[in-house]
Tab-separated table of C-alpha atoms in Angstrom:
chain	number	residue	atom	x	y	z
R	8	MET	CA	-0.029	0.212	-0.072
R	9	THR	CA	1.476	3.313	-0.619
R	10	GLN	CA	0.012	6.746	1.238
R	11	ARG	CA	-2.134	8.727	-1.223
R	12	LEU	CA	-0.887	11.861	0.982
R	13	ASN	CA	0.620	12.825	3.941
R	14	TYR	CA	-2.435	14.597	5.762
R	15	ALA	CA	-0.424	15.929	8.664
R	16	GLN	CA	1.957	18.112	6.313
R	17	ARG	CA	-0.990	19.088	4.268
R	18	SER	CA	-3.275	20.167	6.889
R	19	PRO	CA	-0.725	20.840	9.916
R	20	GLU	CA	-3.076	22.753	12.055
R	21	PHE	CA	-6.020	20.146	12.039
R	22	PHE	CA	-3.469	17.421	12.570
R	23	ARG	CA	-2.369	19.241	16.022
R	24	LYS	CA	-5.921	19.917	17.072
R	25	ILE	CA	-6.930	16.347	16.655
R	26	SER	CA	-3.662	14.882	18.070
R	27	GLU	CA	-4.533	17.366	20.987
R	28	LEU	CA	-7.975	15.739	21.751
R	29	SER	CA	-6.183	12.654	21.563
R	30	MET	CA	-3.795	13.306	24.197
R	31	ALA	CA	-6.456	14.600	26.458
R	32	LEU	CA	-8.210	11.707	26.234
R	33	LYS	CA	-5.614	9.860	27.864
R	34	ASP	CA	-7.002	11.883	31.080
R	35	SER	CA	-10.509	10.579	30.669
R	36	VAL	CA	-12.401	8.452	33.213
R	37	ILE	CA	-12.171	5.841	30.969
R	38	GLU	CA	-9.390	3.122	32.064
R	39	GLN	CA	-6.481	2.439	29.291
R	40	LYS	CA	-7.630	-1.330	28.721
R	41	ILE	CA	-11.197	-0.186	27.614
R	42	ARG	CA	-9.869	2.388	25.450
R	43	ASP	CA	-7.732	0.104	23.579
R	44	LEU	CA	-10.399	-2.242	23.256
R	45	VAL	CA	-12.782	0.531	21.870
R	46	ASN	CA	-9.909	2.033	19.539
R	47	LEU	CA	-8.896	-1.598	18.213
R	48	ARG	CA	-12.817	-2.229	17.539
R	49	ALA	CA	-13.901	0.949	15.946
R	50	SER	CA	-10.939	0.696	13.600
R	51	GLN	CA	-11.921	-3.176	12.544
R	52	ILE	CA	-15.527	-1.972	11.765
R	53	ASN	CA	-13.960	1.116	9.540
R	54	GLY	CA	-11.442	-1.440	7.703
R	55	CYS	CA	-8.635	1.054	8.976
R	56	ALA	CA	-5.213	-0.945	8.492
R	57	PHE	CA	-3.268	1.502	10.009
R	58	CYS	CA	-5.239	1.907	13.198
R	59	VAL	CA	-5.933	-1.779	13.578
R	60	ASP	CA	-2.329	-2.229	13.546
R	61	MET	CA	-1.634	0.490	15.731
R	62	HIS	CA	-3.957	-0.309	18.627
R	63	VAL	CA	-3.103	-3.945	18.493
R	64	LYS	CA	0.831	-2.933	19.321
R	65	GLU	CA	-0.709	-0.183	21.788
R	66	ALA	CA	-2.398	-2.867	23.363
R	67	ARG	CA	0.102	-5.280	23.899
R	68	ILE	CA	2.342	-2.551	25.369
R	69	HIS	CA	-0.391	-1.682	27.686
R	70	GLY	CA	-0.557	-5.647	28.841
R	71	GLU	CA	-3.375	-6.649	26.905
R	72	SER	CA	-3.257	-10.318	26.031
R	73	GLU	CA	-2.839	-11.584	22.593
R	74	LEU	CA	-6.020	-13.852	22.967
R	75	ARG	CA	-8.249	-10.934	24.072
R	76	LEU	CA	-7.170	-8.924	20.767
R	77	HIS	CA	-8.160	-11.503	18.838
R	78	HIS	CA	-11.248	-12.083	20.391
R	79	VAL	CA	-12.653	-8.183	20.155
R	80	ALA	CA	-13.944	-8.927	16.745
R	81	ILE	CA	-16.246	-11.658	18.100
R	82	TRP	CA	-16.589	-9.763	21.499
R	83	ARG	CA	-20.430	-10.981	21.763
R	84	GLU	CA	-19.640	-14.587	21.795
R	85	SER	CA	-16.518	-14.343	23.948
R	86	ASN	CA	-16.354	-14.812	27.717
R	87	LEU	CA	-13.628	-12.933	27.986
R	88	PHE	CA	-15.059	-9.828	28.540
R	89	ILE	CA	-16.456	-8.397	31.618
R	90	PRO	CA	-20.262	-6.489	31.446
R	91	ARG	CA	-18.311	-2.932	31.455
R	92	GLU	CA	-16.327	-3.729	28.592
R	93	ARG	CA	-19.068	-5.141	26.827
R	94	ALA	CA	-21.378	-2.341	27.557
R	95	ALA	CA	-18.180	0.257	25.849
R	96	LEU	CA	-17.979	-1.993	22.473
R	97	ALA	CA	-21.642	-2.253	21.971
R	98	TRP	CA	-21.603	1.562	22.461
R	99	THR	CA	-18.497	1.939	20.106
R	100	GLU	CA	-20.486	-0.526	17.378
R	101	ALA	CA	-23.546	1.663	17.841
R	102	LEU	CA	-21.876	5.040	17.304
R	103	THR	CA	-19.535	3.737	14.605
R	104	ARG	CA	-22.117	2.117	12.304
R	105	MET	CA	-24.771	4.755	13.721
R	106	PRO	CA	-28.089	2.939	12.693
R	107	GLU	CA	-30.710	4.665	11.197
R	108	GLY	CA	-33.405	6.241	13.977
R	109	GLY	CA	-30.096	6.994	15.978
R	110	ILE	CA	-28.958	5.197	19.184
R	111	PRO	CA	-31.617	2.773	20.893
R	112	ASP	CA	-32.538	4.058	24.092
R	113	GLU	CA	-32.558	0.417	25.309
R	114	LEU	CA	-28.809	0.418	24.468
R	115	TYR	CA	-28.325	3.796	26.409
R	116	GLU	CA	-29.860	2.372	29.533
R	117	ARG	CA	-27.753	-0.971	29.124
R	118	VAL	CA	-24.473	1.291	28.847
R	119	ARG	CA	-25.667	3.235	31.742
R	120	GLY	CA	-25.817	0.381	34.024
R	121	GLN	CA	-22.445	-0.131	33.573
R	122	LEU	CA	-20.865	3.400	32.899
R	123	SER	CA	-21.459	6.573	34.773
R	124	GLU	CA	-22.794	9.355	32.776
R	125	LYS	CA	-19.610	11.168	32.849
R	126	GLU	CA	-17.741	7.974	31.627
R	127	ILE	CA	-20.397	7.518	28.838
R	128	SER	CA	-19.470	11.144	27.910
R	129	ASP	CA	-15.800	10.391	27.958
R	130	LEU	CA	-16.243	7.068	26.170
R	131	THR	CA	-18.346	8.813	23.211
R	132	PHE	CA	-15.507	11.667	22.768
R	133	SER	CA	-13.085	8.642	22.185
R	134	ILE	CA	-15.301	6.892	20.056
R	135	MET	CA	-15.843	10.099	18.064
R	136	THR	CA	-11.953	10.361	18.070
R	137	ILE	CA	-11.072	7.116	16.733
R	138	ASN	CA	-13.509	7.296	14.196
R	139	ALA	CA	-11.914	10.669	12.742
R	140	TRP	CA	-8.682	9.074	12.725
R	141	ASN	CA	-10.063	6.075	10.856
R	142	ARG	CA	-11.453	8.196	8.280
R	143	VAL	CA	-8.504	10.243	7.529
R	144	SER	CA	-6.175	7.193	7.666
R	145	VAL	CA	-8.205	5.104	5.248
R	146	ALA	CA	-8.841	8.199	2.790
R	147	PHE	CA	-5.515	8.536	2.538
R	148	LYS	CA	-4.285	4.971	2.752
R	149	SER	CA	-1.998	5.443	5.824
R	150	VAL	CA	0.705	2.383	5.429
R	151	PRO	CA	0.215	0.143	8.860
R	152	GLY	CA	3.300	0.015	10.704
R	153	SER	CA	4.921	3.186	9.093
R	154	ALA	CA	4.678	5.350	12.310
R	155	ASP	CA	5.656	2.654	14.618
R	156	LYS	CA	8.842	4.205	15.677
R	157	LEU	CA	7.551	7.827	16.033
R	158	TYR	CA	5.117	6.477	18.350
R	159	GLY	CA	7.049	4.085	20.385
R	160	LEU	CA	4.908	1.036	19.185
R	161	ASP	CA	8.373	-0.701	17.487
R	162	LYS	CA	8.252	-1.381	21.952
R	163	ALA	CA	5.363	-3.979	21.293
R	164	GLY	CA	7.653	-6.446	19.894
R	165	LEU	CA	5.041	-7.331	17.065
R	166	ASP	CA	6.880	-7.383	13.384
């Protein structure tokens, strides 16, 4: 795959702003483990090779197990995820796919049973942000692994 253009160079002011939002989300009330799962699941749904590659490596660096990473795509059938993670993954899928008619009240209530309003709000901003990254990376064909050294992802030991 060859990258179409370098969006960070062509639109540095917007790249900087979305990067700042991404960095700010590291201070959200949502724990890193869930943020890793959410980033991976949204990237899988959106078919973003660059982001799937990146978020698998980040999750491994953060201590996530290989098996759970394989199970993210089948989380509904897997017994490896706790209810809180399942709620976050369901919310991620709904917001990423954005069903016609909006997000069902039943889903919101199910998520609210596992997450506080602050957590749901922070999670929603996280999902919104990964979807933005996915769209720019897919549009311009960002090459998986091309930023590993820049982001310290070479430490994951996954080649």
